[in-house]
mmCIF file of C-alpha atoms in Angstrom:
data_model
loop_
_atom_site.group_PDB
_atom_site.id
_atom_site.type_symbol
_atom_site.label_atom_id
_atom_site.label_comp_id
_atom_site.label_asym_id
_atom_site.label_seq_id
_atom_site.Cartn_x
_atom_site.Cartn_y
_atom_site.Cartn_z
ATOM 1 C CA UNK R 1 4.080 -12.627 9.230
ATOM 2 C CA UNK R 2 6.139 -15.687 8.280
ATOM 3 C CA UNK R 3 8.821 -13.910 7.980
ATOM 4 C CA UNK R 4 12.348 -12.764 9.666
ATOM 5 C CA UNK R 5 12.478 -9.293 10.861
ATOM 6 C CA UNK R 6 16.160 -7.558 11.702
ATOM 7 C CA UNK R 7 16.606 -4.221 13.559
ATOM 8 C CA UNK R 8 20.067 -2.309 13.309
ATOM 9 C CA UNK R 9 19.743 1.023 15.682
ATOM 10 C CA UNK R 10 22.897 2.481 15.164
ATOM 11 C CA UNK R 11 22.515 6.112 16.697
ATOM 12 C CA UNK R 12 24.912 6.455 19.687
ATOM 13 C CA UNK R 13 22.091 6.019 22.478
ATOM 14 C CA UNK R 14 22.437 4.717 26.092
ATOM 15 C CA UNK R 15 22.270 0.571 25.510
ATOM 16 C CA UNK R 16 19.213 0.939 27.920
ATOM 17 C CA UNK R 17 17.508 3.245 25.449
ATOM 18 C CA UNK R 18 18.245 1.048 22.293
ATOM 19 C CA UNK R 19 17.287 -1.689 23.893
ATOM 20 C CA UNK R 20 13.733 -0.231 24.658
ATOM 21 C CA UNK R 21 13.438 1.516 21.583
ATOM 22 C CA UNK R 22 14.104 -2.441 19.787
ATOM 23 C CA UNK R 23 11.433 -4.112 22.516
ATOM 24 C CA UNK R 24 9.015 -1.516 21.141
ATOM 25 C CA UNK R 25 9.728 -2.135 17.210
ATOM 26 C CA UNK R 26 9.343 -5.757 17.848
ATOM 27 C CA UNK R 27 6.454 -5.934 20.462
ATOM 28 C CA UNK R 28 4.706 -3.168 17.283
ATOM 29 C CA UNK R 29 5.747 -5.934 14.839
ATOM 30 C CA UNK R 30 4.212 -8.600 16.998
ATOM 31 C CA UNK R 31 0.617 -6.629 17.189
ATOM 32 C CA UNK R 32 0.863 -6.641 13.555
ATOM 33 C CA UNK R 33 1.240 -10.595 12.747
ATOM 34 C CA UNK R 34 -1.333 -11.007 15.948
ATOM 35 C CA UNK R 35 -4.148 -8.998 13.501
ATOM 36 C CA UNK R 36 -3.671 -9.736 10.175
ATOM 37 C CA UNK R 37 -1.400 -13.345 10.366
ATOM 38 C CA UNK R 38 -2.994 -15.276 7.787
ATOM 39 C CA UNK R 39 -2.113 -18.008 9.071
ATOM 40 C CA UNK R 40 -3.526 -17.492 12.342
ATOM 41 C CA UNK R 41 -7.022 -18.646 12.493
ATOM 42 C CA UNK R 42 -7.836 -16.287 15.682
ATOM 43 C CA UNK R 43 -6.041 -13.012 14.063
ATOM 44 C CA UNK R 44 -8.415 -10.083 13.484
ATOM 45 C CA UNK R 45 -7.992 -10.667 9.605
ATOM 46 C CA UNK R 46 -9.305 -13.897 9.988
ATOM 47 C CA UNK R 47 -12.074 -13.765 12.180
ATOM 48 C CA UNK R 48 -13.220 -10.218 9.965
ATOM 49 C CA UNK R 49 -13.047 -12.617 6.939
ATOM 50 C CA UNK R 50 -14.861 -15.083 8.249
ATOM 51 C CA UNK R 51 -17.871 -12.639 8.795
ATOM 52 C CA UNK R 52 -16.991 -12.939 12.549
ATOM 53 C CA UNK R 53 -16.031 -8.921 12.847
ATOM 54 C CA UNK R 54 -17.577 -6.583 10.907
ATOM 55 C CA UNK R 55 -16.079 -3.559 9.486
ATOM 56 C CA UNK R 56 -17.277 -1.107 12.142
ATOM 57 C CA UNK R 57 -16.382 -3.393 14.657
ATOM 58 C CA UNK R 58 -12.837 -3.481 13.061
ATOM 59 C CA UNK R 59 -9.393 -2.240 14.674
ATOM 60 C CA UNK R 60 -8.220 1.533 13.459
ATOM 61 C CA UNK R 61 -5.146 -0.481 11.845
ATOM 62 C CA UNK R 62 -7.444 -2.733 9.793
ATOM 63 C CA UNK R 63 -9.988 -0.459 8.977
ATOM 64 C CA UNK R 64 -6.972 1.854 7.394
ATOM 65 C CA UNK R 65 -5.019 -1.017 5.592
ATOM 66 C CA UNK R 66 -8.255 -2.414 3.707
ATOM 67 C CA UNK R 67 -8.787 1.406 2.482
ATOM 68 C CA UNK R 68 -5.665 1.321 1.454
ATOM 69 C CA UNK R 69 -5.505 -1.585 -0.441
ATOM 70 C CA UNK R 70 -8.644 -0.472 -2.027
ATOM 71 C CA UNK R 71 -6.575 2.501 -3.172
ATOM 72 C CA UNK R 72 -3.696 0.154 -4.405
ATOM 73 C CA UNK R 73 -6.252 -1.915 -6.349
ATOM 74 C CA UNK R 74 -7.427 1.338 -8.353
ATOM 75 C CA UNK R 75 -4.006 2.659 -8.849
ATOM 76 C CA UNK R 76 -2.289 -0.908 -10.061
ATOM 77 C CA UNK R 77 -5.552 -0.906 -12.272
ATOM 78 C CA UNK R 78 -6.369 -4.239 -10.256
ATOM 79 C CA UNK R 79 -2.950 -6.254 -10.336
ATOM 80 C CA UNK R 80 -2.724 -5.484 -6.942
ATOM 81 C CA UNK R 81 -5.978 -7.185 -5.309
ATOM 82 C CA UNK R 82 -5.667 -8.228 -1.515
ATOM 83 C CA UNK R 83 -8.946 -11.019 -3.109
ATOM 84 C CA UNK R 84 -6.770 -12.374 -5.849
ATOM 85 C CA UNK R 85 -6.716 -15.911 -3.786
ATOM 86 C CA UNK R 86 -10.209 -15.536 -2.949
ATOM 87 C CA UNK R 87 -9.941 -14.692 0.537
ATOM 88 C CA UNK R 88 -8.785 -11.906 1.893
ATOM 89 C CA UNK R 89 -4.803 -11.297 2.390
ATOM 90 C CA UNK R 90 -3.641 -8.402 2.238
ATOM 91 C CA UNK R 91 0.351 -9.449 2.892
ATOM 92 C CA UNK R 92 1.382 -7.773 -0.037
ATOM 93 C CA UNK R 93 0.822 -4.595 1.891
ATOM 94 C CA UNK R 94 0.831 -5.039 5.064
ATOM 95 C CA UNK R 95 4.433 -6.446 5.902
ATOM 96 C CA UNK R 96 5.982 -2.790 4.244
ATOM 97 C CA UNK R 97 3.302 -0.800 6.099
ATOM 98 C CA UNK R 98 4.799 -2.447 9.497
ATOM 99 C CA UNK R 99 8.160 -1.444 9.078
ATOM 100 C CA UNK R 100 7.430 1.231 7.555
ATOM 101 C CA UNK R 101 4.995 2.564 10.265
ATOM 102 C CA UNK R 102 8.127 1.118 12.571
ATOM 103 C CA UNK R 103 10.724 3.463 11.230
ATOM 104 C CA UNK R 104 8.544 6.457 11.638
ATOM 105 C CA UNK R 105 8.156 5.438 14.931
ATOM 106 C CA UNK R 106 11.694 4.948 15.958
ATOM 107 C CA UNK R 107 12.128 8.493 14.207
ATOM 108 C CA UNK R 108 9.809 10.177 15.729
ATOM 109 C CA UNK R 109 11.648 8.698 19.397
ATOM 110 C CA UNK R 110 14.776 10.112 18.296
ATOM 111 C CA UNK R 111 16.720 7.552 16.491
ATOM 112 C CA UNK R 112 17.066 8.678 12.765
ATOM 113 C CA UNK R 113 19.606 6.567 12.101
ATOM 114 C CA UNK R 114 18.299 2.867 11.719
ATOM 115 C CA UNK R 115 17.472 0.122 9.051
ATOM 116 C CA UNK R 116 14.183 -2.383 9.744
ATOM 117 C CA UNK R 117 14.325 -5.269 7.496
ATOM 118 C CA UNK R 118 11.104 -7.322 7.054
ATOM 119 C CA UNK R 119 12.255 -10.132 4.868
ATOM 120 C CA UNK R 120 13.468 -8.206 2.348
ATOM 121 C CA UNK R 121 11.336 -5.198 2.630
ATOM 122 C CA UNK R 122 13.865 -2.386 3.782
ATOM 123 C CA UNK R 123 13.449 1.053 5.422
ATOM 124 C CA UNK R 124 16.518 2.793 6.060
ATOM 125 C CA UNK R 125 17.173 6.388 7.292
ATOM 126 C CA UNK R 126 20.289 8.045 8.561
ATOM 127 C CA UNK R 127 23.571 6.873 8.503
ATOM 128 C CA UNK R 128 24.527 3.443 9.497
ATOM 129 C CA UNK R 129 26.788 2.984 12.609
ATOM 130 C CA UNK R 130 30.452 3.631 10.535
ATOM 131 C CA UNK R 131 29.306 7.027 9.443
ATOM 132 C CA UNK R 132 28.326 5.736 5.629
ATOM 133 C CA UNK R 133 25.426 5.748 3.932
ATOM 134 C CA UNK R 134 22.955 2.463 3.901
ATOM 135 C CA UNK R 135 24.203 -0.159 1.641
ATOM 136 C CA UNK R 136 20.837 -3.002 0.828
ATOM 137 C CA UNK R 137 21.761 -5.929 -1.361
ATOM 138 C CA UNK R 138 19.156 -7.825 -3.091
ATOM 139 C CA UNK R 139 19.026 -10.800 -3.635
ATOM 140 C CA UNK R 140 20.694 -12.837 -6.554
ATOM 141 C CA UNK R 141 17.160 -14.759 -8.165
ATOM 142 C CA UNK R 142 19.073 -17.992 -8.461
ATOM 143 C CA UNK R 143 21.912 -18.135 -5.797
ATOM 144 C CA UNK R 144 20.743 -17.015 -2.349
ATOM 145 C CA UNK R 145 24.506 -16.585 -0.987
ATOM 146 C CA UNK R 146 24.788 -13.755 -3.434
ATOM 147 C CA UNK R 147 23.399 -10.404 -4.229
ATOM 148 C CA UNK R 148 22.797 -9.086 -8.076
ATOM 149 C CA UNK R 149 22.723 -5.366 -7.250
ATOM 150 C CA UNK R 150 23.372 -3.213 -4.403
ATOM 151 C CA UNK R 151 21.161 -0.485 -3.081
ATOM 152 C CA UNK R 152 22.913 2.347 -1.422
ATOM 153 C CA UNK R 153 20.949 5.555 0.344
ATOM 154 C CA UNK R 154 19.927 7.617 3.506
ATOM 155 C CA UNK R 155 16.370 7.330 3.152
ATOM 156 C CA UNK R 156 15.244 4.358 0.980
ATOM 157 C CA UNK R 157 12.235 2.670 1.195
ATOM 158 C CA UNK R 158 13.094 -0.963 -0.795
ATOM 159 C CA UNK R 159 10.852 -3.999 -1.269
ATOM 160 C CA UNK R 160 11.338 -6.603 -3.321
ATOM 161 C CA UNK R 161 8.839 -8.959 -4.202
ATOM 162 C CA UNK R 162 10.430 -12.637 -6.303
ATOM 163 C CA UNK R 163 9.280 -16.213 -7.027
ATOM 164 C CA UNK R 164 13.357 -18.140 -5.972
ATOM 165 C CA UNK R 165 11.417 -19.259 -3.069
ATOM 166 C CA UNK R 166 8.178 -19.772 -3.277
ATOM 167 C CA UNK R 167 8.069 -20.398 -7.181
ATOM 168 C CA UNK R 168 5.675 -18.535 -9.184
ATOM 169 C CA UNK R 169 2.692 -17.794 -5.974
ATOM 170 C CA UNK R 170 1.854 -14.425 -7.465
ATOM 171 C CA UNK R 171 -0.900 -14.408 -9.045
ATOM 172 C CA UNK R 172 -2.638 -12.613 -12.113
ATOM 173 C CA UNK R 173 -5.556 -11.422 -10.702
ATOM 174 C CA UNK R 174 -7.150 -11.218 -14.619
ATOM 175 C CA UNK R 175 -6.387 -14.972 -15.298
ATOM 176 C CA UNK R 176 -6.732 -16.514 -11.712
ATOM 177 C CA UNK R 177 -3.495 -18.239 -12.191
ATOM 178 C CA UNK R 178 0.473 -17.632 -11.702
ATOM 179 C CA UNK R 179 2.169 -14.594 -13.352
ATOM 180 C CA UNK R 180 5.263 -15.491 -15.260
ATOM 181 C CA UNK R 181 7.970 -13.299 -17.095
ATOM 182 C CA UNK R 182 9.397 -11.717 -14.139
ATOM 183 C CA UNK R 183 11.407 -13.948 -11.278
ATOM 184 C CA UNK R 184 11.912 -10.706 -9.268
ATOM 185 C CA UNK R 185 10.940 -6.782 -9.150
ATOM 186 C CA UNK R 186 12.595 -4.203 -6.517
ATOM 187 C CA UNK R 187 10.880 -1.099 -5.775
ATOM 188 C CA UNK R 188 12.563 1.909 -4.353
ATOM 189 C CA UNK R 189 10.176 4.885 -3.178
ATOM 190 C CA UNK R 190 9.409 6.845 0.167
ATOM 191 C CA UNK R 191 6.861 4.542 1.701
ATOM 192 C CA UNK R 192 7.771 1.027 2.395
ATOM 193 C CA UNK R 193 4.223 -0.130 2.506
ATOM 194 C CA UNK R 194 3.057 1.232 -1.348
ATOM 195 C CA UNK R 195 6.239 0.259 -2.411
ATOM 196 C CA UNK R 196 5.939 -3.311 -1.446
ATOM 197 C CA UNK R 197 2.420 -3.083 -3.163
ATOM 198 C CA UNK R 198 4.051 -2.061 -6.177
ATOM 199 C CA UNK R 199 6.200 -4.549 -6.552
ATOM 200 C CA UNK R 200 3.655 -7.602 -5.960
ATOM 201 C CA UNK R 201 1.530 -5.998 -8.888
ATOM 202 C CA UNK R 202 4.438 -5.626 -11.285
ATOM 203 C CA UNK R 203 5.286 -9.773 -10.755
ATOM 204 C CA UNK R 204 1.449 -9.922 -11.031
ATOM 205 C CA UNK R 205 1.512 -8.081 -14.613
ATOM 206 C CA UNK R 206 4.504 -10.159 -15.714
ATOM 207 C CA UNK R 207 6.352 -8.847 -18.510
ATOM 208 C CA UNK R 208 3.963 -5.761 -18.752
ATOM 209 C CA UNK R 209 5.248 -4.758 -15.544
ATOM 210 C CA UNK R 210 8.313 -3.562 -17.076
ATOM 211 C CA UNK R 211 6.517 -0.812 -18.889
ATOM 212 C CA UNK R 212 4.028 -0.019 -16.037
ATOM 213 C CA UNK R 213 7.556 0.681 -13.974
ATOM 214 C CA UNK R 214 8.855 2.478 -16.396
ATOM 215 C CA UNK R 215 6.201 5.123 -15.785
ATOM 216 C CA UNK R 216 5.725 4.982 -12.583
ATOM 217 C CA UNK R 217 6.121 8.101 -10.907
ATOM 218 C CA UNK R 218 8.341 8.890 -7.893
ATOM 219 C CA UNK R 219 10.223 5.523 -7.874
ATOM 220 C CA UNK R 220 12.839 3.570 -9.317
ATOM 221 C CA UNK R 221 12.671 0.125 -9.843
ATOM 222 C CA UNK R 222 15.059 -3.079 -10.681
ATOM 223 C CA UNK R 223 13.694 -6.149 -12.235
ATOM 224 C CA UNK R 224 14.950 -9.794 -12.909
ATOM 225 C CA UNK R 225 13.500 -11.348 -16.082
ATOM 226 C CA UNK R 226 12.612 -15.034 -15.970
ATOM 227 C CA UNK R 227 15.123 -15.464 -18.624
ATOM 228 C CA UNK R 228 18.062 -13.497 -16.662
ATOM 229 C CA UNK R 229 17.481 -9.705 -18.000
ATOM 230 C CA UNK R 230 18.432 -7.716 -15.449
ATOM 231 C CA UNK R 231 16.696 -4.108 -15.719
ATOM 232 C CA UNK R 232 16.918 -1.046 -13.901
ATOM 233 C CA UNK R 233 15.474 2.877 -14.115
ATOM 234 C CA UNK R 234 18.934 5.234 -14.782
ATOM 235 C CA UNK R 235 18.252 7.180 -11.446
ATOM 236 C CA UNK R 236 18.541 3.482 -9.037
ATOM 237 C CA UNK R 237 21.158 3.825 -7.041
ATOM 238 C CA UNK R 238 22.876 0.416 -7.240
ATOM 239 C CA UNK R 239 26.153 -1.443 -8.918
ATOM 240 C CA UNK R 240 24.438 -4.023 -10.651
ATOM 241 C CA UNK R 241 25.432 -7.464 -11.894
ATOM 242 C CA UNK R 242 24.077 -9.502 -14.384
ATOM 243 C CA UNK R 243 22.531 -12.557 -13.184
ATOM 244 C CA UNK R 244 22.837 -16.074 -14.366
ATOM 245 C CA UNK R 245 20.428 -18.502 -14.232
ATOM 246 C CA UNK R 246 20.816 -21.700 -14.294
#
């Protein structure tokens, strides 16, 4: 997915067992990027795009994602659009749903206790290995060797969508061209997957964003202004700092 992927297990299992519980996260994480990489011209995404599979010919997984981000596109009143570059990529979803879809999975084999980090997209659950709640820092905007708020929790589903790396690649799907205002949003729900969604389409609103956050219901949120506003809903829990740009 063009991205790094960490796995801390930190239940007290037999090595053996944590060992085959990580082979199965990542070999589930592989089967992902194999069917909807975009940039692998032989992933299922790809060929299903190119008219090569059609929809009833389609994977389960695929089938359910594209519903999905039909759903997204209705509820982000069409800031979130998987077509906004003209073909189909549905990234902004998909790399959440993994992990997310991974830490139910490594729940479900007995190991509550874990955090999967998809670059930057966070589940966590449990405890982490000293006994202590989950601590996630994101990202300072403008200094990647710092953070500019930290996330702490038991059961947090965090993604964070920002332009410090890519520059401003989100696009309004209204205007066909880059959304401004915001340099990076952090959205903090249950599901990693609709949460990652959520973010993208708040960077896509720009400044608007802010307010669409504001009443979003059943998640907090933390957002970087392109001028260096950092904002946060009251119930977030984080220490934040301001940022400076520079």
């Amino acid at each position: 997915m063009g991205t790094a992927i960490s796995l801390d297990l930190a239940d007290d299992l037999p090595a053996g067992r944590l060992h085959e519980l990580a082979e199965e996260t990542f070999a589930w994480l592989r089967e992902v990027d194999a069917r909807f990489s975009t940039y692998r011209a032989d992933s299922e995404l790809r060929r299903f795009d190119r008219g090569e599979v059609l929809l009833s010919e389609a994977s389960p997984d695929l089938r359910a994602v594209l519903a999905r981000c039909a759903d997204l596109w209705g509820d982000t009143d069409g800031f979130f659009d998987a077509y906004a570059t003209g073909a189909l990529d549905p990234s902004g979803y998909v790399k959440g749903w993994a992990a997310q879809v991974a830490s139910d999975r490594l729940l479900a084999a007995g190991a509550p206790n874990h955090c999967v980090n998809a670059g930057g997209d966070v589940r966590v659950r449990g405890l982490s290995a000293g006994g202590r709640p989950w601590r996630i820092g994101v990202r300072h905007p403008w200094d990647e060797t710092s953070t500019c708020l930290v996330l702490t929790g038991t059961d947090l589903a965090i993604a964070t969508s920002g332009v410090y790396e890519r520059g401003h690649h989100v696009l309004d799907p209204r205007r066909g061209a880059p959304a401004t205002g915001l340099r990076s949003v952090t959205v903090v729900g249950a599901d990693l997957g609709v949460a990652d969604a959520y973010a993208t389409a708040a960077v896509a609103m720009g400044v608007a964003g802010i307010g669409w956050l504001d009443r979003l219901a059943g998640h907090e949120h933390a957002i970087v202004t392109d001028d260096a506003r950092l904002l946060h809903s009251t119930r977030l829990p984080t220490h934040p700092t301001l940022p400076t740009a520079p």
